[in-house]
Short mmCIF file of C-alpha atoms in Angstrom, two decimals:
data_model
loop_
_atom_site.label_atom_id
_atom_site.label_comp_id
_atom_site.label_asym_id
_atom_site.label_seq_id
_atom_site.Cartn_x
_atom_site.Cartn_y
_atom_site.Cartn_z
CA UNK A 168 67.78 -108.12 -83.66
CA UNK A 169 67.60 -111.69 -81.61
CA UNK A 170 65.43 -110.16 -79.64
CA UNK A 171 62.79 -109.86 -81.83
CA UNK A 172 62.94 -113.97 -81.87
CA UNK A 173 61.82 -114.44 -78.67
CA UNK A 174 59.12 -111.08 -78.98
CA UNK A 175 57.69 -113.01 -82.23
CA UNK A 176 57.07 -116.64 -80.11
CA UNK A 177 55.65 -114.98 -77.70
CA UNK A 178 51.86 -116.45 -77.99
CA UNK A 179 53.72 -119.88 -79.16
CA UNK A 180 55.04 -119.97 -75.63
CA UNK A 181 51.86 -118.72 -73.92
CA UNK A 182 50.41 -121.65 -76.01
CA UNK A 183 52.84 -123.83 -74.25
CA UNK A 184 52.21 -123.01 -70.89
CA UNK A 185 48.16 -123.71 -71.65
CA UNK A 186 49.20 -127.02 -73.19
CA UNK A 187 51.19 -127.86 -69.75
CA UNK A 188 48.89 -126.49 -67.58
CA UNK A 189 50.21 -123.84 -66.28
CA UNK A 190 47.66 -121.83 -64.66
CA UNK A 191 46.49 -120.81 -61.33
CA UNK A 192 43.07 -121.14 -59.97
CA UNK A 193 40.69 -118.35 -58.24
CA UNK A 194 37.34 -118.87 -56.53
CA UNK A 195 34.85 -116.79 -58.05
CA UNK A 196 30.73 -116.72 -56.72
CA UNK A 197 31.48 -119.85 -54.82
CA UNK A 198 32.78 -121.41 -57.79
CA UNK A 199 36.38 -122.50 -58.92
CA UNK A 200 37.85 -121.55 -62.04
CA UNK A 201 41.20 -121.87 -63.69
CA UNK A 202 42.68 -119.32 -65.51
CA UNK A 203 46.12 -118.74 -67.34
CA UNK A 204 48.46 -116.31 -66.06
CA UNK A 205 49.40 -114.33 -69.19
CA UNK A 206 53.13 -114.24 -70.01
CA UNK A 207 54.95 -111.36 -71.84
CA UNK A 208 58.13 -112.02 -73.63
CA UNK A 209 59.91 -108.59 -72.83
CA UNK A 210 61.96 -109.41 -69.79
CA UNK A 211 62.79 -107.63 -66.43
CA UNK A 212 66.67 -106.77 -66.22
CA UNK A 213 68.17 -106.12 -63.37
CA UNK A 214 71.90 -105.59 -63.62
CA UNK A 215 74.52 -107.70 -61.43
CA UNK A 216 75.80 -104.50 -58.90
CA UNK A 217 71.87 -103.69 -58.58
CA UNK A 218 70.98 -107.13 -57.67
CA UNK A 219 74.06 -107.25 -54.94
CA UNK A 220 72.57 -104.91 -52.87
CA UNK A 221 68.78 -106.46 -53.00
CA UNK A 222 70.43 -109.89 -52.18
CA UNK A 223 72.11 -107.80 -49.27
CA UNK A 224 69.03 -106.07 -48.05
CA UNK A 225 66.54 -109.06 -48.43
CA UNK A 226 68.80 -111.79 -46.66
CA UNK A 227 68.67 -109.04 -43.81
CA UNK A 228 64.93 -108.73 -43.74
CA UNK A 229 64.28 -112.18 -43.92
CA UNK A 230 67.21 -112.59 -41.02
CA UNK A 231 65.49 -110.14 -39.01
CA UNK A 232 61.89 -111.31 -39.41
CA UNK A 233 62.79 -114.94 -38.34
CA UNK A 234 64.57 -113.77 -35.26
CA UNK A 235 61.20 -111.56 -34.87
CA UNK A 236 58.96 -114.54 -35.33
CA UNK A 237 61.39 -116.93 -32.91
CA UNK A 238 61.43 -114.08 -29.96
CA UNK A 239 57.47 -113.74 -30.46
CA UNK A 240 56.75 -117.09 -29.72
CA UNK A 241 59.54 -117.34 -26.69
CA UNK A 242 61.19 -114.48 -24.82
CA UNK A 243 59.02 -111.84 -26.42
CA UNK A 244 61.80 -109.67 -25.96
CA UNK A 245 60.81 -106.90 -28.54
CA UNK A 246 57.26 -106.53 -26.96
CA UNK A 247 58.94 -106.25 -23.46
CA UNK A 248 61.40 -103.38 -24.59
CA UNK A 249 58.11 -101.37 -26.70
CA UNK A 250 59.40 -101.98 -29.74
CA UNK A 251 56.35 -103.32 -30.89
CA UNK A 252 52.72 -103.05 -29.38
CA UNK A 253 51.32 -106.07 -28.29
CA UNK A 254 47.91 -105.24 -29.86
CA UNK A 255 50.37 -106.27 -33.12
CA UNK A 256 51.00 -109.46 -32.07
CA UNK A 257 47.96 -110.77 -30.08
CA UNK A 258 44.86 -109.13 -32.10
CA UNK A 259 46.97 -110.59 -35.24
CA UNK A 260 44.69 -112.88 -37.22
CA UNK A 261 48.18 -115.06 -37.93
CA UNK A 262 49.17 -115.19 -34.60
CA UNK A 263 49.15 -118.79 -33.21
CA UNK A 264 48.79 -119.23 -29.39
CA UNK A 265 49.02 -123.22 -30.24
CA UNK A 266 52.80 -122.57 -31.39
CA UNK A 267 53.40 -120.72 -27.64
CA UNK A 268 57.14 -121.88 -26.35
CA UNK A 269 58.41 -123.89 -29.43
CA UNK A 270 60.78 -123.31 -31.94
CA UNK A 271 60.71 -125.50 -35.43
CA UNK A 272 64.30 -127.10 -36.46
CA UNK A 273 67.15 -125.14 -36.58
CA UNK A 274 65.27 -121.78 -35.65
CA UNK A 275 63.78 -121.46 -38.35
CA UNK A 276 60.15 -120.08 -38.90
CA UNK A 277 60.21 -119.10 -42.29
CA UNK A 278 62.30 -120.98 -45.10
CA UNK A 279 60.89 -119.87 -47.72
CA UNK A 280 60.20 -115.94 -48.47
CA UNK A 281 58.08 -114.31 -50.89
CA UNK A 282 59.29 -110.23 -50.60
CA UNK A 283 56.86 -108.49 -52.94
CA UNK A 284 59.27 -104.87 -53.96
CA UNK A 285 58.45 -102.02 -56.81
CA UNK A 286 61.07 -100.09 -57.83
CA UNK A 287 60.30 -96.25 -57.97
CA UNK A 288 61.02 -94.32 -60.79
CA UNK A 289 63.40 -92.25 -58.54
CA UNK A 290 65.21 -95.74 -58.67
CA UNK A 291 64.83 -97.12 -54.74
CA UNK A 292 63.90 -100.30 -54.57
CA UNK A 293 60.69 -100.10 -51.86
CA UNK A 294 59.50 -103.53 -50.13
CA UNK A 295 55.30 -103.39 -50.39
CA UNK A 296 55.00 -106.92 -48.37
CA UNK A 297 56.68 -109.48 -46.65
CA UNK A 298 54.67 -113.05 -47.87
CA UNK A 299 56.15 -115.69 -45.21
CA UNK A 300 53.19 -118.71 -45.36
CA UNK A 301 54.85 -120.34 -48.43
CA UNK A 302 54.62 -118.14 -50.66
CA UNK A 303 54.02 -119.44 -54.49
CA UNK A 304 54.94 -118.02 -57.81
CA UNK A 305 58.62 -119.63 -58.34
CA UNK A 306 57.38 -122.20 -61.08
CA UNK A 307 55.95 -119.47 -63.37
CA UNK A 308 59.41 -117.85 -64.06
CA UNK A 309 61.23 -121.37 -64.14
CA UNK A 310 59.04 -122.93 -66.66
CA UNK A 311 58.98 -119.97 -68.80
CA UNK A 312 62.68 -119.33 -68.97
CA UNK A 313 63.30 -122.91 -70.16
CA UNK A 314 60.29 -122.62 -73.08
CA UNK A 315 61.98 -119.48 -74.01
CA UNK A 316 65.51 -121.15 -74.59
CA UNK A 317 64.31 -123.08 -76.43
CA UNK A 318 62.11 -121.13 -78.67
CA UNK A 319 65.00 -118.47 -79.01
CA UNK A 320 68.42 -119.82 -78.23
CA UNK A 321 69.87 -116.94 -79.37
CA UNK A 322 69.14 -114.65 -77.42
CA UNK A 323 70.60 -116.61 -74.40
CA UNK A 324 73.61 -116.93 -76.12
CA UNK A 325 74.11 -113.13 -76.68
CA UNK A 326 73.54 -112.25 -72.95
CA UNK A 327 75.41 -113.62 -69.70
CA UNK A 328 72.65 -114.16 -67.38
CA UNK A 329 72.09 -116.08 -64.21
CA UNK A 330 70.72 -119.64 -64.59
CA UNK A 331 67.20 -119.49 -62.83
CA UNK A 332 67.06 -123.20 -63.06
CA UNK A 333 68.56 -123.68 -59.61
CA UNK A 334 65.32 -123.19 -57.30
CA UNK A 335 64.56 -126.57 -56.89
CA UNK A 336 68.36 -127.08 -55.94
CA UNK A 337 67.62 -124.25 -53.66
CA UNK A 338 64.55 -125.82 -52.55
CA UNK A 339 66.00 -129.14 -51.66
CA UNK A 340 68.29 -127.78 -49.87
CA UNK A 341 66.26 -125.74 -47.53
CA UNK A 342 64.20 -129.15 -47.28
CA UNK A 343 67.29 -131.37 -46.41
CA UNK A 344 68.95 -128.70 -43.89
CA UNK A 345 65.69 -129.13 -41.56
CA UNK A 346 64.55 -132.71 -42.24
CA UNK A 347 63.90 -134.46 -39.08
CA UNK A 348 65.09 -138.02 -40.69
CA UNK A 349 62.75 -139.68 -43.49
CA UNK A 350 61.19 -138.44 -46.89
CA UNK A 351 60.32 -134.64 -48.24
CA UNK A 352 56.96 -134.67 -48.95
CA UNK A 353 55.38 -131.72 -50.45
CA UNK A 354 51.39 -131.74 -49.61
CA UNK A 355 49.09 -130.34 -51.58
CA UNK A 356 45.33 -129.76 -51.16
CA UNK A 357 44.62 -131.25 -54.58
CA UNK A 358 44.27 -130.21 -58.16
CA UNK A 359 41.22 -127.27 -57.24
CA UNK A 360 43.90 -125.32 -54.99
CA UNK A 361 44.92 -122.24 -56.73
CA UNK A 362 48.72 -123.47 -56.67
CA UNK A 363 48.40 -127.03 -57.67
CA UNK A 364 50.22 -126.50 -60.65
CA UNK A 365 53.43 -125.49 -59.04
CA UNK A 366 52.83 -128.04 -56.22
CA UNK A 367 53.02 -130.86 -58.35
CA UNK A 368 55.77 -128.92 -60.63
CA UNK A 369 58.38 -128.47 -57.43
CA UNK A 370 57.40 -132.19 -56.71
CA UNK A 371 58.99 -132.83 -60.14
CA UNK A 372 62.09 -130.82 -59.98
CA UNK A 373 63.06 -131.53 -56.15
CA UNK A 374 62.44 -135.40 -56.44
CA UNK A 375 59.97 -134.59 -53.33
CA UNK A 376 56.92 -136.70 -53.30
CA UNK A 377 53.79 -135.04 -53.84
CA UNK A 378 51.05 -136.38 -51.49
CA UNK A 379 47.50 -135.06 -50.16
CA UNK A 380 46.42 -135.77 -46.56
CA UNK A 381 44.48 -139.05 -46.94
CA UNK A 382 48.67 -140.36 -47.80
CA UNK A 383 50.07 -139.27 -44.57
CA UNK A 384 49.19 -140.93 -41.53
CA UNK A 385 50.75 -140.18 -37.73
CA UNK A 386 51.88 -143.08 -35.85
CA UNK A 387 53.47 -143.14 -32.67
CA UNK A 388 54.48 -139.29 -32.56
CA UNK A 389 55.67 -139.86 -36.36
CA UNK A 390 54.49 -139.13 -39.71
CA UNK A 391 54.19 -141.59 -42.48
CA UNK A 392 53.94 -141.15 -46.04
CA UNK A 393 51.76 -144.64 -46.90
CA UNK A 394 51.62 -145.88 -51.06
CA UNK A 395 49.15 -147.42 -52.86
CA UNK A 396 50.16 -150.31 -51.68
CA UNK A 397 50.64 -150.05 -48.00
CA UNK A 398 54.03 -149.36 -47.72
CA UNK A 399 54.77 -146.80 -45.26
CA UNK A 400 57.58 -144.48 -45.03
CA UNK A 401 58.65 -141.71 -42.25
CA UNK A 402 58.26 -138.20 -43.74
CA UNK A 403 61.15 -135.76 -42.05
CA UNK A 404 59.91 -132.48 -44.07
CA UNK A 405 56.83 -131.49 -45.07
CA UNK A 406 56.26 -128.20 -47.26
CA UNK A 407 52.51 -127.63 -47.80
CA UNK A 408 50.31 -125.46 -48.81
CA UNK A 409 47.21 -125.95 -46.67
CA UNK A 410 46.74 -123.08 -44.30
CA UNK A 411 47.52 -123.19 -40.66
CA UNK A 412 43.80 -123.03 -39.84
CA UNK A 413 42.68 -126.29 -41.84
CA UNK A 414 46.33 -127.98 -41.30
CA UNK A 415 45.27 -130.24 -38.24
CA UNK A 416 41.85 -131.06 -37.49
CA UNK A 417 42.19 -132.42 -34.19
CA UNK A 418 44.68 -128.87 -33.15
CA UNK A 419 43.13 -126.03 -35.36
CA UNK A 420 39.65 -126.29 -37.16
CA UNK A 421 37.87 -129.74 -36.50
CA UNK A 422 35.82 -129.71 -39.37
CA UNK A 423 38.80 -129.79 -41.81
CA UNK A 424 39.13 -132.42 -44.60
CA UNK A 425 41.90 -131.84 -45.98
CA UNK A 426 44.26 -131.99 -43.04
CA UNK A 427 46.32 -134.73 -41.25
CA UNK A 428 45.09 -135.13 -37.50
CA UNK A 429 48.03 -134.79 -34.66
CA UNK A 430 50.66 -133.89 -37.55
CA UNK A 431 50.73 -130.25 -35.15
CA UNK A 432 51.74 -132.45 -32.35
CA UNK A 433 54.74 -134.40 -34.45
CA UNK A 434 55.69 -131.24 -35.29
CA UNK A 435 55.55 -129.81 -32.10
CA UNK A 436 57.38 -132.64 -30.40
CA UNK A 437 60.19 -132.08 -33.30
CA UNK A 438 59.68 -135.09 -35.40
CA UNK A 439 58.81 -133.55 -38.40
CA UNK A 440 59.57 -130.48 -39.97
CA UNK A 441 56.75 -127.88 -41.72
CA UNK A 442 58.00 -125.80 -44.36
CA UNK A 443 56.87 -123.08 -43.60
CA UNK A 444 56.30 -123.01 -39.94
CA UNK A 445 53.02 -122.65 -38.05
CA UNK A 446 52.39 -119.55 -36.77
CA UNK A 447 54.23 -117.44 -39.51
CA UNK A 448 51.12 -115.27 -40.37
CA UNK A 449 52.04 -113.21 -37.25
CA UNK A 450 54.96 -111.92 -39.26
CA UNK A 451 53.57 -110.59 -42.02
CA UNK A 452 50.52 -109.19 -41.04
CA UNK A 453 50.43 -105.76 -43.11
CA UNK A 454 50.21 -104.07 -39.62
CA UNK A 455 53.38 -105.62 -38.53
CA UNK A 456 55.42 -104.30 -42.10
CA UNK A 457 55.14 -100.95 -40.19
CA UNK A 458 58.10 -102.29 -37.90
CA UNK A 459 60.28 -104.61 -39.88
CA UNK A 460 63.29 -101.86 -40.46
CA UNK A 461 62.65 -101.46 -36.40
CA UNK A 462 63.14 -105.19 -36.36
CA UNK A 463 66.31 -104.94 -37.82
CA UNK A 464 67.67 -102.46 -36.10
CA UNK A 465 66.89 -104.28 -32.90
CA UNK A 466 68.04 -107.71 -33.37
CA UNK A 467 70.79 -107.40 -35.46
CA UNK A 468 72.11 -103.85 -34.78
CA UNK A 469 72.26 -102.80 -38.36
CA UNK A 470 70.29 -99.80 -40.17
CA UNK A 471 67.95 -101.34 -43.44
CA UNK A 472 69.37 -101.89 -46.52
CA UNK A 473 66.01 -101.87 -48.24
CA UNK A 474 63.20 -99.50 -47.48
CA UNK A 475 59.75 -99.68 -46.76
CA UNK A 476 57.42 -97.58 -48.66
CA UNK A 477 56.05 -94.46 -46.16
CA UNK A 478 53.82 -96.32 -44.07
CA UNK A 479 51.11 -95.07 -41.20
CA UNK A 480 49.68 -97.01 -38.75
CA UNK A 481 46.20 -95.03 -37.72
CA UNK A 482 46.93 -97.34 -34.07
CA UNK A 483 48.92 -94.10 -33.55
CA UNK A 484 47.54 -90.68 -33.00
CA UNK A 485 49.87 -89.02 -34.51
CA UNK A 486 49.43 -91.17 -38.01
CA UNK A 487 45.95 -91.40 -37.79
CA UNK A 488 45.96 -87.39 -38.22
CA UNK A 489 48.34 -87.09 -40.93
CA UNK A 490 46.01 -89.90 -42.39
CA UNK A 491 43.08 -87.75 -42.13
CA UNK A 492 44.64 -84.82 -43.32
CA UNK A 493 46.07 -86.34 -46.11
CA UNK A 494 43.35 -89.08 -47.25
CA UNK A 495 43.18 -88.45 -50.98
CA UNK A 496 46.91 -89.07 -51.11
CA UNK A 497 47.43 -92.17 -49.77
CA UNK A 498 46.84 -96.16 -50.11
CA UNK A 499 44.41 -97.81 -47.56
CA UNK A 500 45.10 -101.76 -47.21
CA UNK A 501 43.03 -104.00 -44.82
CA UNK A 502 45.72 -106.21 -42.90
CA UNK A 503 43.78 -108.92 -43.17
CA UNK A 504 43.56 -109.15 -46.70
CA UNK A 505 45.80 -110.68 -49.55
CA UNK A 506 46.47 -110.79 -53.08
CA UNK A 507 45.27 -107.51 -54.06
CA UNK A 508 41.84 -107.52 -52.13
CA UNK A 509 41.49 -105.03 -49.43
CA UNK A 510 43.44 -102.04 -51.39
CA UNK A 511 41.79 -98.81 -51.70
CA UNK A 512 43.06 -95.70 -53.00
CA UNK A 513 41.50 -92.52 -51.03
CA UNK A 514 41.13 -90.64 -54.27
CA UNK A 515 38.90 -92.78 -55.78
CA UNK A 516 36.38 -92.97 -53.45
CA UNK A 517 33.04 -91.22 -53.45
CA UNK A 518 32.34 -89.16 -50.69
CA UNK A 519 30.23 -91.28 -49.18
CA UNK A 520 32.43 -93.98 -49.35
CA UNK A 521 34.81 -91.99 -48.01
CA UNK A 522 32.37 -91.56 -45.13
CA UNK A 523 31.67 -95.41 -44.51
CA UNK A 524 35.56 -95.80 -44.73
CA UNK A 525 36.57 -93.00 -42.35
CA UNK A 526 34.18 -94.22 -39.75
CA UNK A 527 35.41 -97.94 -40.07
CA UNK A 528 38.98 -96.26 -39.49
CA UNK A 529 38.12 -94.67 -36.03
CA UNK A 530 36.29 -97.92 -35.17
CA UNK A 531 39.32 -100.26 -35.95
CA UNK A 532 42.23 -98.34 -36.19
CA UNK A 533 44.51 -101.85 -36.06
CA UNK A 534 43.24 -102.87 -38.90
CA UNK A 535 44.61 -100.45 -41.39
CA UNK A 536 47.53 -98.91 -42.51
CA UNK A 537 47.77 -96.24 -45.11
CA UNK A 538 50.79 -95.62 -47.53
CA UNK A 539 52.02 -92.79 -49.56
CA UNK A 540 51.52 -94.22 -53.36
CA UNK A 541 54.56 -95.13 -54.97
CA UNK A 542 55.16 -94.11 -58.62
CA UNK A 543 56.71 -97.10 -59.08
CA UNK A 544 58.29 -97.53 -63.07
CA UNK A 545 56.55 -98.99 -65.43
CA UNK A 546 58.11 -102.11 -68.57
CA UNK A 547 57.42 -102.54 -71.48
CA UNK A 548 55.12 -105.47 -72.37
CA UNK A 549 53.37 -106.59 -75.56
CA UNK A 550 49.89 -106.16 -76.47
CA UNK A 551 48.47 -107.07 -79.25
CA UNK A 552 51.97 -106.79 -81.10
CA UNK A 553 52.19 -103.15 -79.63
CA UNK A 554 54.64 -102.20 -77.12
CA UNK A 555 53.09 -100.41 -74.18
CA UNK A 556 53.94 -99.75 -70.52
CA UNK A 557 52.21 -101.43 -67.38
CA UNK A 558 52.74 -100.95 -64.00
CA UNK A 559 54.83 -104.02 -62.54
CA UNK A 560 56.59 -105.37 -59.01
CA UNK A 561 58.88 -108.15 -58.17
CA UNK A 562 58.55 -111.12 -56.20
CA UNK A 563 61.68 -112.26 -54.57
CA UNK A 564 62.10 -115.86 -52.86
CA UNK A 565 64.28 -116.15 -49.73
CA UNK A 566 65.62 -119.68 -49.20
CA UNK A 567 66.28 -120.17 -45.12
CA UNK A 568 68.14 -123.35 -44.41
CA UNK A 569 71.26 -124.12 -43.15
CA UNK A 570 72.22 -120.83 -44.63
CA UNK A 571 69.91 -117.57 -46.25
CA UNK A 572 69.96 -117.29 -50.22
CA UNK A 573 68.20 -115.03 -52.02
CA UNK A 574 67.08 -116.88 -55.47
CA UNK A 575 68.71 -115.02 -59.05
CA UNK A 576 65.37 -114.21 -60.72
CA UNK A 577 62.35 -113.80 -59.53
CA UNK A 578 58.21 -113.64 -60.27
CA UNK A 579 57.60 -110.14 -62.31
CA UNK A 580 54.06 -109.67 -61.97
CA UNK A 581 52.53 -107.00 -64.20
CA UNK A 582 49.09 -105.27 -64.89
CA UNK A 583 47.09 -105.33 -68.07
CA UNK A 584 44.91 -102.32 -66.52
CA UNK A 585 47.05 -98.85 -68.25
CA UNK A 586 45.18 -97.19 -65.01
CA UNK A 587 45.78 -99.72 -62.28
CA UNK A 588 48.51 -100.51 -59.80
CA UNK A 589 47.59 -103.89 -58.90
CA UNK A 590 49.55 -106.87 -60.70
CA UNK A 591 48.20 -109.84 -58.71
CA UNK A 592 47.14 -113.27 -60.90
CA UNK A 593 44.09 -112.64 -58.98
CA UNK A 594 43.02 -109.35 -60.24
CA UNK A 595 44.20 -110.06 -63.89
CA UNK A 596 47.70 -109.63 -63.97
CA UNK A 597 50.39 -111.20 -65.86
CA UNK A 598 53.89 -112.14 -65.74
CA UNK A 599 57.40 -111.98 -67.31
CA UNK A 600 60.77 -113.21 -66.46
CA UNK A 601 63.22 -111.82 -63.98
CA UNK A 602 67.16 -111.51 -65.81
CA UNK A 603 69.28 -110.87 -63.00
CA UNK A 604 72.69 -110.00 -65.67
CA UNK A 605 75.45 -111.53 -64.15
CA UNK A 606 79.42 -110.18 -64.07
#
C-alpha cells in the first residue's frame, strides 16, 4: 500500500519542518516560547462535488460579510432596517470609529479569510468562526504537502488531487488587484510574533518584501519601503500582521513600537492599501456570527449555502432563557476571546462555577453567546505508530481581490486531547493536510 510510504516518514517530515523552522510561537507567564505544530501524515479528503458546494457557500459568506463591513462603516443600512442591533456594532471591541466614512480600494475590507468549519457526523458542514484580521495558517499545509512529495512520490502519483501550491499565486494576486502603485510589502512584527514563520515564508513565495516598521517610512501622504542603504521605494500594498491597535502610533495606541506613524492616514487618504483592512474586527466578533446567514439574506437576496452551528445570543430574552434552561448542553464562548481561550462547556463546570458564570451572564449578556455542541467527526491520525481518532476542523482561506476564490486545501487542525474539542496550535493541537480530490 503507497500509503503506508508516506504513514512510515511521517516523523522524518515532522523532523523537517523543525529543521526549517516551522513553528509558531505562544506567550506563556509573560514569556515567549516557540513550539512545533505537530503534523500527522493521514490526510483530510474531501471529494471534488463536496468541495463545490463549500467553495459556493464560503465565496457567499465572505461576499456578504464585506458588503456588511463596507455598509457598517458608511450607510449603516442594516442597523437602520434592525437587522442588526447596534449594541453589535458599537460595544464591539473591533469596531473602529477611526475608519468612520472610508472605504479601502476596490471595496474591499477583507481579502483574505480564515472560515474555521467542522463537519458533523450527520455530514453538514457547520461554520464555528469567521477569522477576517489576516488570518494565518496557509504556510503549514503548503510546506507540508511539498515535504510529503517528496518523501512519497507515489502516493501523489496514484491520486488526482488539487495542487495546493497556488496560494502565493492567490496571494499575489489579491495583493496586485488593490495595490495603490509601488511595492507589496508584507510587515511583520519580527521573529518573537507567533506567525513569523509564515510571514517571512509568504515573503518567499509571493516575491513580496518582508519588512518591520523601522523600514517603512511616510513621506508626503506616501509610504516608503527604505534599504539598507537608503534607497527608498513607494509601497502600494501592505499585508501585516500587527494588530489594528498597535498599527499606528500617532492614530491608535501612542505607546506602540512596532508601528509606522501616519501609515492610518496614507491609508485613509487611499495611497496605500492594508491587507487586511482596519476596522475588520467588527466583523467577526463572535457576537456578530449570530447574524451572518441574516447578512446574506439581506444584501445579496440569497438563503445560506453553509450553516451556522445553533447559536444564542443571551442579548435576547428569549435566548437567554433557553440558555438557562438548557446550560449543561451547550458551549459558552467569550466574544472577545480567540484561539481557543474563552470556551467553556456548561457541563463541566462545578456548581459554583456555574454560579460565578451565570451571574457574569446576566451582568453582560453581549458578551456571550452559547452554542449547541456539535458532534463534529473525528480522522484518523497517528500516535505513536497507532491509529486513533481526534476531534478535527478546517480552516478555509478566502482570497478577495479583483475577484473571490476560495483556496483548494486548507489548514486541518486537530486535537491530541481523545476528550477535547479544541484543535487550536495554542492549546496543543496539530495539523494535517487538506486533499481537496479533484474530477
Amino acid at each position: 500500500m503507497q500509503e503506508l510510504d508516506l504513514y512510515e516518514r511521517a516523523d522524518v517530515i515532522n523532523e523537517l519542518l523543525a529543521r526549517y523552522g516551522v513553528k509558531f510561537g505562544i506567550y506563556k507567564n509573560n514569556q515567549f516560547k516557540e513550539q512545533l505544530f505537530p503534523f500527522d501524515a493521514i490526510p483530510r479528503v474531501i471529494q471534488a462535488d463536496e468541495f463545490a458546494v463549500l467553495e459556493k457557500g464560503l465565496k457567499q459568506r465572505v461576499n456578504a460579510l464585506n458588503l456588511f463591513l463596507k455598509d457598517i462603516y458608511t450607510d449603516k443600512k442594516i442597523v437602520r432596517d434592525k437587522v442588526v442591533p447596534e449594541d453589535f456594532i458599537y460595544a464591539s471591541s473591533g469596531y473602529l470609529a477611526q475608519c468612520e466614512g472610508f472605504v479601502p480600494p476596490k471595496g474591499i475590507f477583507s481579502h483574505i479569510s480564515g472560515i474555521d468549519l467542522v463537519k458533523g457526523k450527520d455530514g453538514v458542514w457547520y461554520i464555528l468562526e469567521d477569522n477576517l484580521r489576516v488570518p494565518s495558517g496557509a504556510s503549514y499545509p503548503m510546506i507540508a504537502r511539498g515535504l510529503c512529495r517528496r518523501s512519497a512520490p507515489a502516493v501523489f502519483q496514484k491520486y488526482k488531487l488539487a495542487d495546493n501550491r497556488n496560494y502565493a499565486m492567490l496571494l499575489k494576486e489579491t495583493m496586485d488587484a488593490v495595490n495603490t502603485g509601488g511595492l507589496n510589502v508584507i510587515l511583520t512584527p519580527g521573529r518573537y510574533n507567533s506567525a513569523y514563520f509564515e510571514h517571512s515564508y509568504l515573503a518567499e513565495q509571493t516575491g513580496a518584501k518582508l519588512v518591520n516598521g523601522s523600514e517603512l517610512i511616510v513621506e508626503n501622504d506616501r509610504l516608503y519601503y527604505v534599504d539598507y542603504s537608503g534607497k527608498k521605494e513607494q509601497v502600494g500594498a501592505v499585508y501585516r500582521r500587527i494588530s489594528d491597535d498597535y498599527l499606528d502610533p500617532m492614530n491608535f495606541r501612542p505607546e506602540s513600537l512596532i508601528g509606522i506613524p501616519h501609515i492610518f492616514d496614507v491609508f485613509r487618504k487611499g495611497h496605500v492599501a492594508l491587507v487586511n483592512a482596519p476596522g475588520n474586527g467588527v466583523a467577526d466578533d463572535k457576537g456578530i456570527y449570530y447574524f451572518v446567514p441574516k447578512m446574506i439574506k439581506y444584501y445579496l437576496g440569497e438563503e445560506p449555502i453553509l450553516h451556522n452551528a445553533p447559536t444564542y445570543l443571551p442579548f435576547y430574552e428569549e435566548d437567554k432563557k433557553y440558555v438557562l434552561e438548557h446550560f449543561d448542553s451547550l458551549v459558552l464562548k467569550d466574544v472577545a476571546e480567540a484561539g481557543g481561550y474563552g470556551v467553556v462547556f456548561g457541563s463541566k463546570m462545578t456548581k459554583e462555577q456555574k454560579q460565578q458564570f451565570l451571574a457574569m451572564l446576566e451582568k453582560e449578556p453581549r458578551r456571550f453567546i452559547a452554542q449547541e455542541v456539535i458532534d463534529f467527526e473525528d480522522l484518523d491520525i497517528l500516535d505513536h505508530g497507532e491509529i486513533v481518532p481526534r476531534k478535527a476542523d478546517l480552516r478555509a482561506f478566502v482570497l478577495s481581490g479583483d475577484e473571490t476564490k476560495v483556496w483548494k486545501s486548507g489548514l486541518t487542525r486537530f486535537s491530541r486531547n481523545p476528550d477535547s474539542f479544541i484543535v487550536n496550535s495554542s492549546q496543543g493541537g496539530g495539523f494535517k493536510d487538506t486533499w481537496v480530490l479533484s474530477q
